[in-house]
Each structure stands twice: as structure tokens, then as C-alpha cells.
Coordinates of C-alpha atoms and ligand atoms in Angstrom, one line a residue:
X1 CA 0.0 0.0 0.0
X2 CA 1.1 3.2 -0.8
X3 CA 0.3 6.9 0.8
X4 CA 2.8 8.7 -2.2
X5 CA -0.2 9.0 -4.2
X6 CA -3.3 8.6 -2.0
X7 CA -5.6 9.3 -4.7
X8 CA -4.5 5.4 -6.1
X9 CA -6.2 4.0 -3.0
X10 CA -9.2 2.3 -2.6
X11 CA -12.0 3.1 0.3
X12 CA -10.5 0.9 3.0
X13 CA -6.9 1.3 1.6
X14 CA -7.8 4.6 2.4
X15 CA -9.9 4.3 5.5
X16 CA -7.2 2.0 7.3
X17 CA -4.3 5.2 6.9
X18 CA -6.7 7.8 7.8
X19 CA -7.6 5.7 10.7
X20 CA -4.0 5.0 11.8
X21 CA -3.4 8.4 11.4
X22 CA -0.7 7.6 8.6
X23 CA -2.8 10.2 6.2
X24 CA -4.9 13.4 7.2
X25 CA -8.3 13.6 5.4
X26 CA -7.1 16.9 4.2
X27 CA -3.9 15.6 2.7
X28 CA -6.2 12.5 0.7
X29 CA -8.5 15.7 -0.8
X30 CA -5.9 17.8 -1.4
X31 CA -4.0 14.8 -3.7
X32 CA -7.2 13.8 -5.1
X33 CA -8.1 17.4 -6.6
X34 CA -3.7 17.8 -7.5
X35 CA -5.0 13.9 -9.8
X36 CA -8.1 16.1 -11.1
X37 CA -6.0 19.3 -11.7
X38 CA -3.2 17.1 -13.9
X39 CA -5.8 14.7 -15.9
X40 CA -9.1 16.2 -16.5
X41 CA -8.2 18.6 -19.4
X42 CA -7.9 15.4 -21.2
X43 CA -10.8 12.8 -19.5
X44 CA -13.8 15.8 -18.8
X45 CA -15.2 13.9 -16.3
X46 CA -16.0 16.9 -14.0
X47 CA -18.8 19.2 -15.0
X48 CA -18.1 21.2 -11.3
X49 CA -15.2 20.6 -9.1
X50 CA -15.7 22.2 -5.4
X51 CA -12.4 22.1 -3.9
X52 CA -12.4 25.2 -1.3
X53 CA -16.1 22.9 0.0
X54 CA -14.0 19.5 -0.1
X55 CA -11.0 20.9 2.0
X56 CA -13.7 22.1 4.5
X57 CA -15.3 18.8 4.8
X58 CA -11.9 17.2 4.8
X59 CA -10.9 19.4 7.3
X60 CA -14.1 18.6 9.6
X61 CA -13.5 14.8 8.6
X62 CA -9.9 15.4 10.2
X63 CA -11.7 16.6 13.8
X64 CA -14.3 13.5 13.2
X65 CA -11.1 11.0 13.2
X66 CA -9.0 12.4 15.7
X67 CA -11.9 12.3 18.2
X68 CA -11.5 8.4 17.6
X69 CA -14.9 8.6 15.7
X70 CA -15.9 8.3 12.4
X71 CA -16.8 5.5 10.2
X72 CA -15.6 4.0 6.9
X73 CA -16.3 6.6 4.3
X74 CA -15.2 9.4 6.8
X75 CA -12.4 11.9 4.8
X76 CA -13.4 9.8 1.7
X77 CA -13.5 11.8 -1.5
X78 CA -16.0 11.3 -4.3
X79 CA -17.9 12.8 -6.7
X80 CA -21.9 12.7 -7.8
X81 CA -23.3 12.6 -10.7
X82 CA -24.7 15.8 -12.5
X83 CA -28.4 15.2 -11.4
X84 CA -28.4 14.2 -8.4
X85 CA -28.9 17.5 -6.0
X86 CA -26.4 19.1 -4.0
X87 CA -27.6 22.5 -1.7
X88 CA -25.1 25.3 -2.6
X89 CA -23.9 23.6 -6.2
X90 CA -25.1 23.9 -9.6
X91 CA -26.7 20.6 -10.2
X92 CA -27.2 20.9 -14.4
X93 CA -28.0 17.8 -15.6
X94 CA -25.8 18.6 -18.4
X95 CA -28.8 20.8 -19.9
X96 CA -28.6 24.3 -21.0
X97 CA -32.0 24.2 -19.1
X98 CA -30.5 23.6 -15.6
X99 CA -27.2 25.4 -16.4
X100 CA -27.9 27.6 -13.8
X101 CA -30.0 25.5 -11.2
X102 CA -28.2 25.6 -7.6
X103 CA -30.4 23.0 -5.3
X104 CA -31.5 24.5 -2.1
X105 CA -31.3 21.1 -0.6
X106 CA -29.5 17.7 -0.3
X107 CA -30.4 14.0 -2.2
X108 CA -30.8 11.8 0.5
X109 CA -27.9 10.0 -1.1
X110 CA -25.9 13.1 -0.5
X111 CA -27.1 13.8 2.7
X112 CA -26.3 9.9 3.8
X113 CA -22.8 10.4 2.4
X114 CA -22.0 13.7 4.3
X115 CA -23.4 12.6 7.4
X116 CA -20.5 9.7 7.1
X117 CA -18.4 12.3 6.8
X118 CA -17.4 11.5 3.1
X119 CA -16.1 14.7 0.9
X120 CA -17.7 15.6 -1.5
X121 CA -15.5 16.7 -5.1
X122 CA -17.7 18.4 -7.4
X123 CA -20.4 17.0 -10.3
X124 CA -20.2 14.1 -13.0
X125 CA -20.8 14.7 -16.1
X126 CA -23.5 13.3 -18.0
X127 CA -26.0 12.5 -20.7
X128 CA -28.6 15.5 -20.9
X129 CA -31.1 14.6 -18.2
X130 CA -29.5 11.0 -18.2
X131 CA -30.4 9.8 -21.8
X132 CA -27.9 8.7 -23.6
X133 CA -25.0 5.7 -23.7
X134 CA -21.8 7.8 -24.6
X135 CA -21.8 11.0 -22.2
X136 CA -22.2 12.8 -26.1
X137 CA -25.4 14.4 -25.3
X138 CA -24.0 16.6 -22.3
X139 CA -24.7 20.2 -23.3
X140 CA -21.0 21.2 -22.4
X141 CA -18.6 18.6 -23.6
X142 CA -18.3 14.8 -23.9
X143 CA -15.9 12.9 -21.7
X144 CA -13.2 10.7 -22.9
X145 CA -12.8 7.2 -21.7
X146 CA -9.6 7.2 -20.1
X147 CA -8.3 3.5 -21.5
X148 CA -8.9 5.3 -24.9
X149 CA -9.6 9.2 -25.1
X150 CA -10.9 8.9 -28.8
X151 CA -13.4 6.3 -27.5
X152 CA -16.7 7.1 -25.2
X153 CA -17.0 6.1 -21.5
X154 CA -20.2 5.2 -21.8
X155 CA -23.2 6.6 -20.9
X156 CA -25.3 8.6 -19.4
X157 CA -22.9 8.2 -15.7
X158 CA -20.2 8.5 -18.5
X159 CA -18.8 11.5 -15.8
X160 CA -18.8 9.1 -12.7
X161 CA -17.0 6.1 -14.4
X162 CA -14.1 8.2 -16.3
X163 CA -13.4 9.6 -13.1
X164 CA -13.4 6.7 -10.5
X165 CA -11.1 4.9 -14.0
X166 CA -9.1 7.7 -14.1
X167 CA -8.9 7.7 -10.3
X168 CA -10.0 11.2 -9.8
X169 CA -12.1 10.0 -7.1
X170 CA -12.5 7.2 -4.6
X171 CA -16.2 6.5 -5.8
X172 CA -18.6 8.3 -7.5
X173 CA -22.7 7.8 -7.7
X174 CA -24.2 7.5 -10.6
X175 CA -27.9 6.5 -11.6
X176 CA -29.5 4.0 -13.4
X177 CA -32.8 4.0 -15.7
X178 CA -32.0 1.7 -18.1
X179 CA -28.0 0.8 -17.9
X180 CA -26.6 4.0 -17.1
X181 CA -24.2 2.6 -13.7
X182 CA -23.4 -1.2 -15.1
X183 CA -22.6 0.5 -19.3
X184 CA -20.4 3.0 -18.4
X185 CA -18.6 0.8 -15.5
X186 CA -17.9 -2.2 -18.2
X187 CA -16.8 0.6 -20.7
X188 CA -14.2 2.2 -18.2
X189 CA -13.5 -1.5 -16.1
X190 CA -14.8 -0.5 -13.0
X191 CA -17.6 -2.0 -11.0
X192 CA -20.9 -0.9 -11.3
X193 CA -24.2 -1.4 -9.0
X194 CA -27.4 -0.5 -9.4
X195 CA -29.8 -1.6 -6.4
X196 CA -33.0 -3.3 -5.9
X197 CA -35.5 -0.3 -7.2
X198 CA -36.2 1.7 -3.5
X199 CA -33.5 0.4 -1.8
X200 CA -31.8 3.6 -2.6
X201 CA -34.2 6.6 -1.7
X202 CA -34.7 8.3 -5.1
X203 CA -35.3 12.4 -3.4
X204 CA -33.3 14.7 -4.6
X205 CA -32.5 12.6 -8.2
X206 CA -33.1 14.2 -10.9
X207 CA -36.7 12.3 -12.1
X208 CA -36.1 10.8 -15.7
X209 CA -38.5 7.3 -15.7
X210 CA -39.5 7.5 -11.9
X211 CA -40.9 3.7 -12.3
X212 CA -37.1 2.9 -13.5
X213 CA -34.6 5.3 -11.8
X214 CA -31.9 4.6 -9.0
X215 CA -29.4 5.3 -7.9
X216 CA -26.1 3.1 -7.3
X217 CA -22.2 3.7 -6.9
X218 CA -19.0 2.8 -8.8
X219 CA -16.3 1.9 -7.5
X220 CA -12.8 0.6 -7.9
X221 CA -13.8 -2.8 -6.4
X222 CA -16.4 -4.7 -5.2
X223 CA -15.8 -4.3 -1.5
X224 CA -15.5 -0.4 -1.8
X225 CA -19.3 -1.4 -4.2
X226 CA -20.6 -2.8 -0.8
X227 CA -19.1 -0.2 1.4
X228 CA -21.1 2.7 -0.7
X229 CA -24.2 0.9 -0.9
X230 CA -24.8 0.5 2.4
X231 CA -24.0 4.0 3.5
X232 CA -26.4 5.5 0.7
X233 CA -29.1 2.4 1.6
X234 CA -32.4 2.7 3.2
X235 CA -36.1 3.9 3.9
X236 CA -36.8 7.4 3.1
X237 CA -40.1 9.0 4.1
X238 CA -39.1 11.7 1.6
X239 CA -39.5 8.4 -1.1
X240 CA -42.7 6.8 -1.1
X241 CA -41.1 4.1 -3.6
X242 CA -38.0 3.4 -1.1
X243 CA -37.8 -0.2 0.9
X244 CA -38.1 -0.5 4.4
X245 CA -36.3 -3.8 4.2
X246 CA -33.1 -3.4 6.7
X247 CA -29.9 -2.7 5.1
X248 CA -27.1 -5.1 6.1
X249 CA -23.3 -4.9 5.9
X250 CA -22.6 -5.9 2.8
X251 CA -18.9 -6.4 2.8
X252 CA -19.3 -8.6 6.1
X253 CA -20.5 -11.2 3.6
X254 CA -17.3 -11.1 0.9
X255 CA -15.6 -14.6 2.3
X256 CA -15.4 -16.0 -1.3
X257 CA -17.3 -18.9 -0.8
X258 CA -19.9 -19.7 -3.6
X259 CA -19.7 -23.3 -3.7
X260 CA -22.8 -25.0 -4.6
X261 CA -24.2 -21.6 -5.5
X262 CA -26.4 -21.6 -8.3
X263 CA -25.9 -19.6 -11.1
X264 CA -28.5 -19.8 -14.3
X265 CA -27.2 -18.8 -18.0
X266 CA -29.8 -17.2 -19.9
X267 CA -29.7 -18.6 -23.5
X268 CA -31.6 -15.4 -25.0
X269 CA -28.3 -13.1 -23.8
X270 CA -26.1 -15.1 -25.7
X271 CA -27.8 -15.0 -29.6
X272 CA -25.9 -15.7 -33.5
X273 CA -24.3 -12.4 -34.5
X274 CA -23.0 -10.9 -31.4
X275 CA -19.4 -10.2 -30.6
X276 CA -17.2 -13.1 -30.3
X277 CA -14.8 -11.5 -28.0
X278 CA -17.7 -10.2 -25.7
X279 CA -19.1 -13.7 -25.5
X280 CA -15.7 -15.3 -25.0
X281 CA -15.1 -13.1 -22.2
X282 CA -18.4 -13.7 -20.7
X283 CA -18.0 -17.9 -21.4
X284 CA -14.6 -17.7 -19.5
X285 CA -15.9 -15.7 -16.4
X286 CA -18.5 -18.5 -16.6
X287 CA -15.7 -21.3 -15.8
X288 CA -14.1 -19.1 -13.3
X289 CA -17.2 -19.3 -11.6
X290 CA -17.5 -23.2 -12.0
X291 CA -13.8 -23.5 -11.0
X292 CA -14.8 -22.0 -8.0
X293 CA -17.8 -24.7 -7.1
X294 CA -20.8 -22.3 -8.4
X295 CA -23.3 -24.4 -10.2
X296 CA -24.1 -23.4 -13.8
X297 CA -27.4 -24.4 -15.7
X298 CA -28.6 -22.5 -19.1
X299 CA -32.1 -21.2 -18.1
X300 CA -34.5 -18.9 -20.3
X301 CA -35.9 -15.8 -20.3
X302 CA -38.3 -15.8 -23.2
X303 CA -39.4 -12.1 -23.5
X304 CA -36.2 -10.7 -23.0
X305 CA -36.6 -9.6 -26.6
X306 CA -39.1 -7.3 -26.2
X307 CA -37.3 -5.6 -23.5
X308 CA -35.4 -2.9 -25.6
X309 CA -39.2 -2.3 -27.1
X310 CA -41.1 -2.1 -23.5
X311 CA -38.3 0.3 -22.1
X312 CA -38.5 2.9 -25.0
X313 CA -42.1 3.5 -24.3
X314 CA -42.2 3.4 -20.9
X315 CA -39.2 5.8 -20.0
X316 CA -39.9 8.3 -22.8
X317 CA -43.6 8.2 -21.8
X318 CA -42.3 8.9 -18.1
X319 CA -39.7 11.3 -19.0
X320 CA -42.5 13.7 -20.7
X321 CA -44.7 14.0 -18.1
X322 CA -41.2 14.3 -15.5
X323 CA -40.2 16.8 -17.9
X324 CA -43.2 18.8 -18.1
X325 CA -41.9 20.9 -15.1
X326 CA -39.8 22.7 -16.8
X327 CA -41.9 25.7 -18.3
X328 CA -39.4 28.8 -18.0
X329 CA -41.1 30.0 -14.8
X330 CA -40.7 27.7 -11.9
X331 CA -36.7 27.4 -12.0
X332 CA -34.2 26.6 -14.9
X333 CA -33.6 28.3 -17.9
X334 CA -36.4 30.8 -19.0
X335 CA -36.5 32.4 -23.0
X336 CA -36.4 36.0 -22.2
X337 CA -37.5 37.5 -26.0
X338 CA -41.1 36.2 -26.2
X339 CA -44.2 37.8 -27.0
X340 CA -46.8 36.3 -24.4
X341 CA -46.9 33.0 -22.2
X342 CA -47.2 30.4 -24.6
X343 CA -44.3 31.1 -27.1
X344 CA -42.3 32.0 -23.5
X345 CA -42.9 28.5 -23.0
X346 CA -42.6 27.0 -26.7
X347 CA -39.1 29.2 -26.9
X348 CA -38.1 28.0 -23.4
X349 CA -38.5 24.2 -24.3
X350 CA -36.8 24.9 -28.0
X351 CA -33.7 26.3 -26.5
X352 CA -33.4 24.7 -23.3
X353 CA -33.2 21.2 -24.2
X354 CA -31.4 19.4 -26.7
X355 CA -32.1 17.0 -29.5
X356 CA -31.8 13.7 -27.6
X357 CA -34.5 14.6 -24.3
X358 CA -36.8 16.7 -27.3
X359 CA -36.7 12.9 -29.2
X360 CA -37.3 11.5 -26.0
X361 CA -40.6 14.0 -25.1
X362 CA -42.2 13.1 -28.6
X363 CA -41.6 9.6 -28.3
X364 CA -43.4 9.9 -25.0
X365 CA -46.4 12.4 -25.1
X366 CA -47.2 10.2 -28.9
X367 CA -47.5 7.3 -26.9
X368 CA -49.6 8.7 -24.1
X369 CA -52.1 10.3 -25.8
X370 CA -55.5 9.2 -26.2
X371 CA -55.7 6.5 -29.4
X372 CA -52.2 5.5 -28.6
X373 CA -52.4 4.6 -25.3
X374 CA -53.9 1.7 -25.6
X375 CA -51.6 0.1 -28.3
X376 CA -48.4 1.7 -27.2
X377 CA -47.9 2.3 -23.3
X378 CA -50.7 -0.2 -21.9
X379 CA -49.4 -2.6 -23.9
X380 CA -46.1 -1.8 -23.0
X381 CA -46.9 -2.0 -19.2
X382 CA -48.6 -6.0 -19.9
X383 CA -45.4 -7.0 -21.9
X384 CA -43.1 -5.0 -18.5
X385 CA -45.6 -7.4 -16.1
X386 CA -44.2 -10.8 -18.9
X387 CA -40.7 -9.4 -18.5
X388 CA -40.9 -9.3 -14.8
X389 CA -42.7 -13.1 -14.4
X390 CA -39.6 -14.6 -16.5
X391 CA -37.2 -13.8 -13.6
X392 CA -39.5 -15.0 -11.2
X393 CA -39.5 -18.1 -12.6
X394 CA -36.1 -18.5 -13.1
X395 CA -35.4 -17.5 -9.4
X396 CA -37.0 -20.4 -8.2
X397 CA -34.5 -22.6 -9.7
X398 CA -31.0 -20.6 -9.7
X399 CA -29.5 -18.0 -7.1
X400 CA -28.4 -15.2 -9.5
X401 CA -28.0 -15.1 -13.4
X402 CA -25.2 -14.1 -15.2
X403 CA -24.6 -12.5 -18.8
X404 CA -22.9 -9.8 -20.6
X405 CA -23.0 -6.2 -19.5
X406 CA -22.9 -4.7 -22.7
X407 CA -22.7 -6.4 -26.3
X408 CA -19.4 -5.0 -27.0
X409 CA -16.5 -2.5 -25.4
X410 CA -16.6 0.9 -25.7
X411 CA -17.2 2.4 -29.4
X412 CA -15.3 5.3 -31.0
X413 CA -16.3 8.8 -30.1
X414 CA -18.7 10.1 -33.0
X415 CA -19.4 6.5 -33.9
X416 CA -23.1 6.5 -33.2
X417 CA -24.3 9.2 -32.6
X418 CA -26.3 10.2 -35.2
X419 CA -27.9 6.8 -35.4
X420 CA -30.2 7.0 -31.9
X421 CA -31.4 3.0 -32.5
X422 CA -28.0 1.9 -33.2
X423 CA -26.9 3.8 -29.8
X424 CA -30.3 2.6 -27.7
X425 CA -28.8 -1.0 -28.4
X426 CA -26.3 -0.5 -26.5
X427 CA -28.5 -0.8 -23.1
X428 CA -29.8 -4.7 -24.4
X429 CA -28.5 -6.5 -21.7
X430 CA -28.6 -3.8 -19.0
X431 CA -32.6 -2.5 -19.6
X432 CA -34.3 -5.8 -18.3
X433 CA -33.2 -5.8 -14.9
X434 CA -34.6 -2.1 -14.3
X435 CA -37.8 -3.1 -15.6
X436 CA -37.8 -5.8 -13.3
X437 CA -36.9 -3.9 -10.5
X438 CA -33.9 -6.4 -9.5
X439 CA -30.6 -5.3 -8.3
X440 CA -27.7 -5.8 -10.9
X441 CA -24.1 -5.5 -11.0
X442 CA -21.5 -5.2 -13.7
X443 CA -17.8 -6.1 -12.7
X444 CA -14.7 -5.9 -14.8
X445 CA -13.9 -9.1 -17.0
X446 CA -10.6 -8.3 -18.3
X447 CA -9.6 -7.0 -21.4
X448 CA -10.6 -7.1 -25.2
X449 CA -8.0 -5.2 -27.2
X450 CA -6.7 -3.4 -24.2
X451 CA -10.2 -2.1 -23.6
X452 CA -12.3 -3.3 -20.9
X453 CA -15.2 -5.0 -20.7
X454 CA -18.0 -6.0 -17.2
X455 CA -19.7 -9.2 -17.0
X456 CA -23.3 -8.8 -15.5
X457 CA -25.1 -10.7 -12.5
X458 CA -28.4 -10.1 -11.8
X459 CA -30.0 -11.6 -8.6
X460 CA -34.0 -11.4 -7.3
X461 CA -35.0 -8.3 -5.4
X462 CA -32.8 -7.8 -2.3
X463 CA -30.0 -10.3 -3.2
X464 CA -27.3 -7.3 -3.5
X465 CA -25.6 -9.5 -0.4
X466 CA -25.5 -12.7 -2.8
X467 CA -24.7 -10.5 -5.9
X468 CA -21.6 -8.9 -3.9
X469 CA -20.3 -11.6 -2.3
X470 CA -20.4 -13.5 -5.8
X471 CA -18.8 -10.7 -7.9
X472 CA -16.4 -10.5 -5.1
X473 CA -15.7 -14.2 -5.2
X474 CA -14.9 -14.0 -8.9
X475 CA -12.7 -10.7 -8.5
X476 CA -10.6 -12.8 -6.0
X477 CA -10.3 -15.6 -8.5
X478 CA -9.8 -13.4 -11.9
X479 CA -7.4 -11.5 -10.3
X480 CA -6.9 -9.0 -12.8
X481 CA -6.8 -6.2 -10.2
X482 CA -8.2 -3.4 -10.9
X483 CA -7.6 -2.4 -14.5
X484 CA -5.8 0.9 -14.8
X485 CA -5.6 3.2 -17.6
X486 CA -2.2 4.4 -18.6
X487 CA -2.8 8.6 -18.8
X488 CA -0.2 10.9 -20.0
X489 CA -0.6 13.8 -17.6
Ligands
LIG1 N1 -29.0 4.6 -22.2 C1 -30.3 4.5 -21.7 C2 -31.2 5.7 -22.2 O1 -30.7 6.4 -22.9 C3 -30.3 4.4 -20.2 C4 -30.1 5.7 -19.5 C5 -30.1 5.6 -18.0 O2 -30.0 4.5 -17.5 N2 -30.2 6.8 -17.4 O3 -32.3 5.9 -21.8

């Protein structure tokens, strides 16, 4: 272990100098924003950075420890993605119409995170309002993946996962609608989580699908994964959606053992004409697990087809009415040159938002209104409730089930951006676990070309202890570390 360049560490890398007094919470912030200072002209991973705030709470995180108090994420540095809300900084969802929005209160995440006495860095960037795979559709720059800086980090945490990658952060929280924690994490090879919908209050996210949303961290490793989620975990009043279910310590349950565990191999994730390399990776992470006494059986999910379909109804249809809120008069960005209220509002809406979350409100209000609704969004529910019964089923006979996180690694910058289908296909093998609810986790797999690429298990509501203890199991045995990017700074 090394304290020369703190910012390489990992949460309890961190935690166990800080606590030892070997390395001041002020000292760990101030070589964290030094790592931000020298790299992110090149990785734009950072929409805000706040240091004078972080050396305050590093500062206050130094009293916390030397009073023997304190917990693991105390004097921890990390950043949050651009929509979740932070009082007393911009919070701009990467949209011209937010540019100037500063939250006059905390996300519970946040709030969880700072009463740990964690430090907060700045803002991720992001996908405009959180749609998107590549981090292109942020109104003030893309981010660069740092294993490749003409290639895309993903999308929409794009922000989050270049910078935990690029180790410009400890951790960083993202969210998750439809892929946006698990795509970005196998793009940039770092672990992704997204939780059980609820068991992370939703208040003070950003709302995009609010049937789909939630939020989840990435991390460097699985045990800094568990460390996070159960620090941002737990009932909310504030969240009528969030789980009263209690929230364990999940890294109390990494011993490694998964012998006779059952894992299930959906047939439909694995289909003629996708990438070989992806699907090699995915087959080998397979026989680690069965080297290490899991159980393996193919099992099927038969709608899993109609998933991409059910999603792109159901979030754009939730994102219009989400994104009705934003009329020019209550907060955000307001057209100042208009004649009376309605072309305020037409002018408003034109400028402020971009062409992705404009496709996205079409696509939505068409398939709400009345004559539509019928064919489009109540059928889209039925086929949701099919999508949901398949992983029932399957949980009665396997433990978790494991398949690729995305179809391949990450794509050239520019690549696919003017084709949205082509980019929405992206979030295949991510989408169905959102519409299901279940918590899922992507954890690096290795390497395909010297890019990185996740491998996916997905688990039955509430089995984030089984899911972590798993991927930690097969981090242990893979025992590629984690996989750092070489950046020129
Ligand atoms: N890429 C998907 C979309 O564009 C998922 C986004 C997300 O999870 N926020 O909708």
C-alpha cells in the first residue's frame, strides 16, 4: 500500500491510513483534486469541481477521526453525478435548461454520504437529463474514456465512471434507468451497481422514468461497491417508492465462498451475430465461476426480446410528463424574447433542451395520448408485467444469473451518434433488470483489445448481499486487479 499517491487508493486502503493516522483527510482531498487538476483537461469527467467545500469537509473529517470517531467513508472523496442535488452547487443535468439550477437542498444519497463524513469533489458529467449511452449528449462537452480518449466512456454516468477509471475519485454515484451505472462501468472497467429499485431513496435525483430510476455507486472494487451501498441504503419517508427492508453490511459477507451456488445462464443473452470476444469473455468468467464450485445451468428468459421495445415506451412516456416541469417559470432556464406566455414556453423548451431529451418527449407524449395509449404504453406495461414473471420463474430454480454487460467495449467517439437505434442498443442486456426492478451488478472481466469490458449478474430483489459476495468471489479468482488506464498527464 502506498500513501505517495493517495488518490490510487481504494476506500479501506484509504480508511485504514486515515484511521492510523498515517494520512490526514485533508492531505487525501488535497492529492485527489492535485490527480483532477493534472488529468481532466484530457478525461472531462468533472462538470463542477468544489475544492475550497472539499477541504472544509476534509478538514471537519480530520476533527471527526482524531476524536477516535468516524466511520468508513469518513475523509473519503467522491464525486456525484450531475443530477443528483447538492444544496449550494449547480446541479445541471448537463442541460442548457438547468445550467444555472443551484439546489436548495441535499439528495438523500448526499445527505447519507455527508453525514459519514465522506467529501464531497464536485459533479459528473453526463448525458442531458440522463439519456444517452456515450456522455455525447451533455450540453458542455463529452468525456473521454480514459483507456482510450478517442473512444466514449459510456453513458449517461459517463462523468462518474471516467473519473473513478481515471482515479480522480474514490467513488462516485451515478444512476440507473436503463443501464446508465453497469454500461459506463464495463466501458471504463470498474464496477458498477445498481440496487433493488427503493432500496436507494430516489429524493433529490433528478426524475427521468421514476418507475425505473436509482441510484447506485462505482467503485474501484467490489468491496468499496458494498461499502457505498450501504452507506447510501435505506427507507426514506421523503421516497414513497424506497424499501423499508433493513440494510445489512454488505462487505461482512465477501468470504469468497460460492460453492454449490447456483448460477442460471440465460440462453436469450447469448444470440448468433454478437461479438465473439464479448461472448468469450463472458464464457470464461462462466468457468471461473464453476472452477470456484458455483453451479451453472442455461435457463431462459423468453421475452427478454421485447425488453429494448417495453423500455423505450415506458421511460420516454415517463420522461415527458417528469419533464413537463420545466416551463421557463418555476426554475431553470427561461426564454427572455417572447411575445406572451405560450411562445415563453414554446421558446423555453426549443432552446433549453437538446435534441436527444426533445426525441425523447415526442416519443413519449405520442405514446400517451388518447388513441395511442392503448396500443403503445398499456401494452407496454402487460409485456413489462411478462418481463418481470420470467425472472420470477427462473429465481425459483438458480441464485443469480449471469450474462454480458454490454454487447461490446466501448465504441469510437462520433461513432453512433447520429444513429439513436443503433446507440439505444447499447443498453440490451442492461434494460431488463430495471424493468424488473432487481438489483444488478457489472464487474470488470478483463480486457478485449486493451479495452475493458463487465460481466453482468443479476439476482432477485434484495440479493445485493448474494450479488456482492459473488462478484467479489470472482474478483478474487480473476485476479486482474483493478484495471488501470495508462494517462499521460
Ligand atoms: N442509455 C439509456 C437511455 O438512454 C439508459 C439511460 C439511463 O440509465 N439513465 O435511456
Amino acid at each position: 500500500m502506498t500513501s505517495s499517491n493517495p488518490w490510487s487508493l481504494t476506500i479501506s486502503e484509504a480508511h485504514l491510513l486515515l484511521a492510523r493516522k498515517q494520512l490526514s483527510a485533508v492531505e487525501l482531498t488535497e492529492s485527489v483534486i492535485q490527480r483532477i487538476k493534472q488529468t481532466d483537461s484530457k478525461i472531462n469527467s468533472f462538470i463542477s469541481v468544489t475544492e475550497e467545500s472539499a477541504l472544509k469537509s476534509a478538514l471537519n473529517a480530520d476533527s471527526i477521526l482524531a476524536r477516535g470517531e468516524g466511520s468508513l467513508l469518513t475523509g473519503i472523496p467522491f464525486q456525484a453525478k450531475d443530477n443528483i442535488c447538492t444544496t449550494g452547487i449547480t446541479t445541471t443535468c448537463a442541460s442548457k435548461m438547468l445550467e444555472n439550477f443551484v439546489p436548495n437542498y441535499d439528495a438523500t444519497a448526499i445527505t447519507k454520504l455527508k453525514s459519514t463524513g465522506a467529501v464531497l469533489l464536485g459533479k459528473g458529467n453526463l448525458d442531458e437529463f440522463a439519456m444517452g449511452s456515450s456522455t455525447e449528449n451533455s450540453v458542455f462537452f463529452p468525456t473521454k474514456n480514459p483507456h482510450d480518449l478517442n473512444t466514449v466512456p459510456g453513458g449517461s454516468s459517463g462523468g462518474p465512471a471516467a473519473s473513478v477509471s481515471a482515479e480522480q475519485c474514490l467513488f462516485s454515484i451515478g444512476s440507473d434507468t436503463g443501464g446508465s451505472v453497469r454500461q459506463p462501468a464495463s466501458f471504463c472497467g470498474v464496477v458498477g451497481l445498481k440496487p433493488t429499485y427503493g432500496r436507494v431513496s430516489r429524493y433529490g435525483l433528478v426524475a427521468f422514468a421514476s418507475s425505473l430510476d436509482q441510484i447506485g455507486p462505482l467503485t474501484k472494487n467490489v468491496q468499496d461497491s458494498a461499502f457505498v451501498l450501504e452507506a447510501i441504503s435505506g427507507n426514506d419517508p421523503k421516497d414513497s417508492t424506497s424499501n423499508t427492508e433493513d440494510v445489512p453490511a454488505y462487505a461482512e459477507y465477501l468470504d469468497g465462498d460460492v460453492k454449490g451456488l447456483k448460477i442460471g445462464v440465460p440462453k436469450e443473452y447469448f444470440v448468433d451475430g454478437m461479438d465473439s470476444d464479448v461472448a468469450n469473455t463472458v464464457r470464461s468468467s462462466i468457468k471461473t465461476m464453476e472452477d470456484m464450485g458455483a453451479v451453472i445451468s442455461e435457463v431462459s428468459l423468453p421475452h427478454t426480446s421485447h425488453a429494448l421495445a417495453v423500455y423505450y415506451i415506458i421511460a420516454p412516456a415517463e420522461a415527458s410528463s417528469n419533464l413537463s416541469r420545466y416551463d421557463g417559470v418555476k426554475f431553470g432556464y427561461s426564454h427572455s424574447e417572447s411575445t406572451d406566455v405560450w411562445d415563453a414556453l414554446e421558446k423555453t423548451r426549443q432552446h433549453g433542451f437538446g435534441p436527444e431529451v426533445k426525441r425523447r418527449i415526442l416519443l413519449g407524449t405520442y405514446a400517451l395520448s388518447s388513441g395511442y395509449y392503448d396500443a403503445y404504453y398499456l401494452k407496454a406495461q402487460q409485456v413489462r408485467s411478462l418481463i418481470r414473471q420470467d425472472f420470477v420463474k427462473v429465481f425459483k430454480d438458480v441464485d443469480i444469473i449471469i450474462a454480458p454487460s454490454t454487447p461490446t467495449v466501448a465504441f469510437p467517439l462520433g461513432d453512433k451518434i447520429s444513429d439513436p437505434v443503433q446507440m439505444y442498443l447499447n443498453d440490451i442486456f442492461t434494460i431488463p433488470a430495471n424493468i424488473a426492478g432487481i438489483p444488478a451488478i457489472s464487474i470488470p472481466a478483463g480486457l478485449i483489445k486493451d479495452m475493458p469490458i463487465g460481466v453482468q449478474l443479476m439476482g432477485p430483489h434484495h440479493s445485493e448481499k448474494t450479488l456482492l459476495k459473488t462478484a467479489h468471489a470472482y474478483e478474487q479468482a480473476a485476479n486482474h486487479g483493478f484495471l488501470k488506464p495508462s494517462i499521460q498527464e
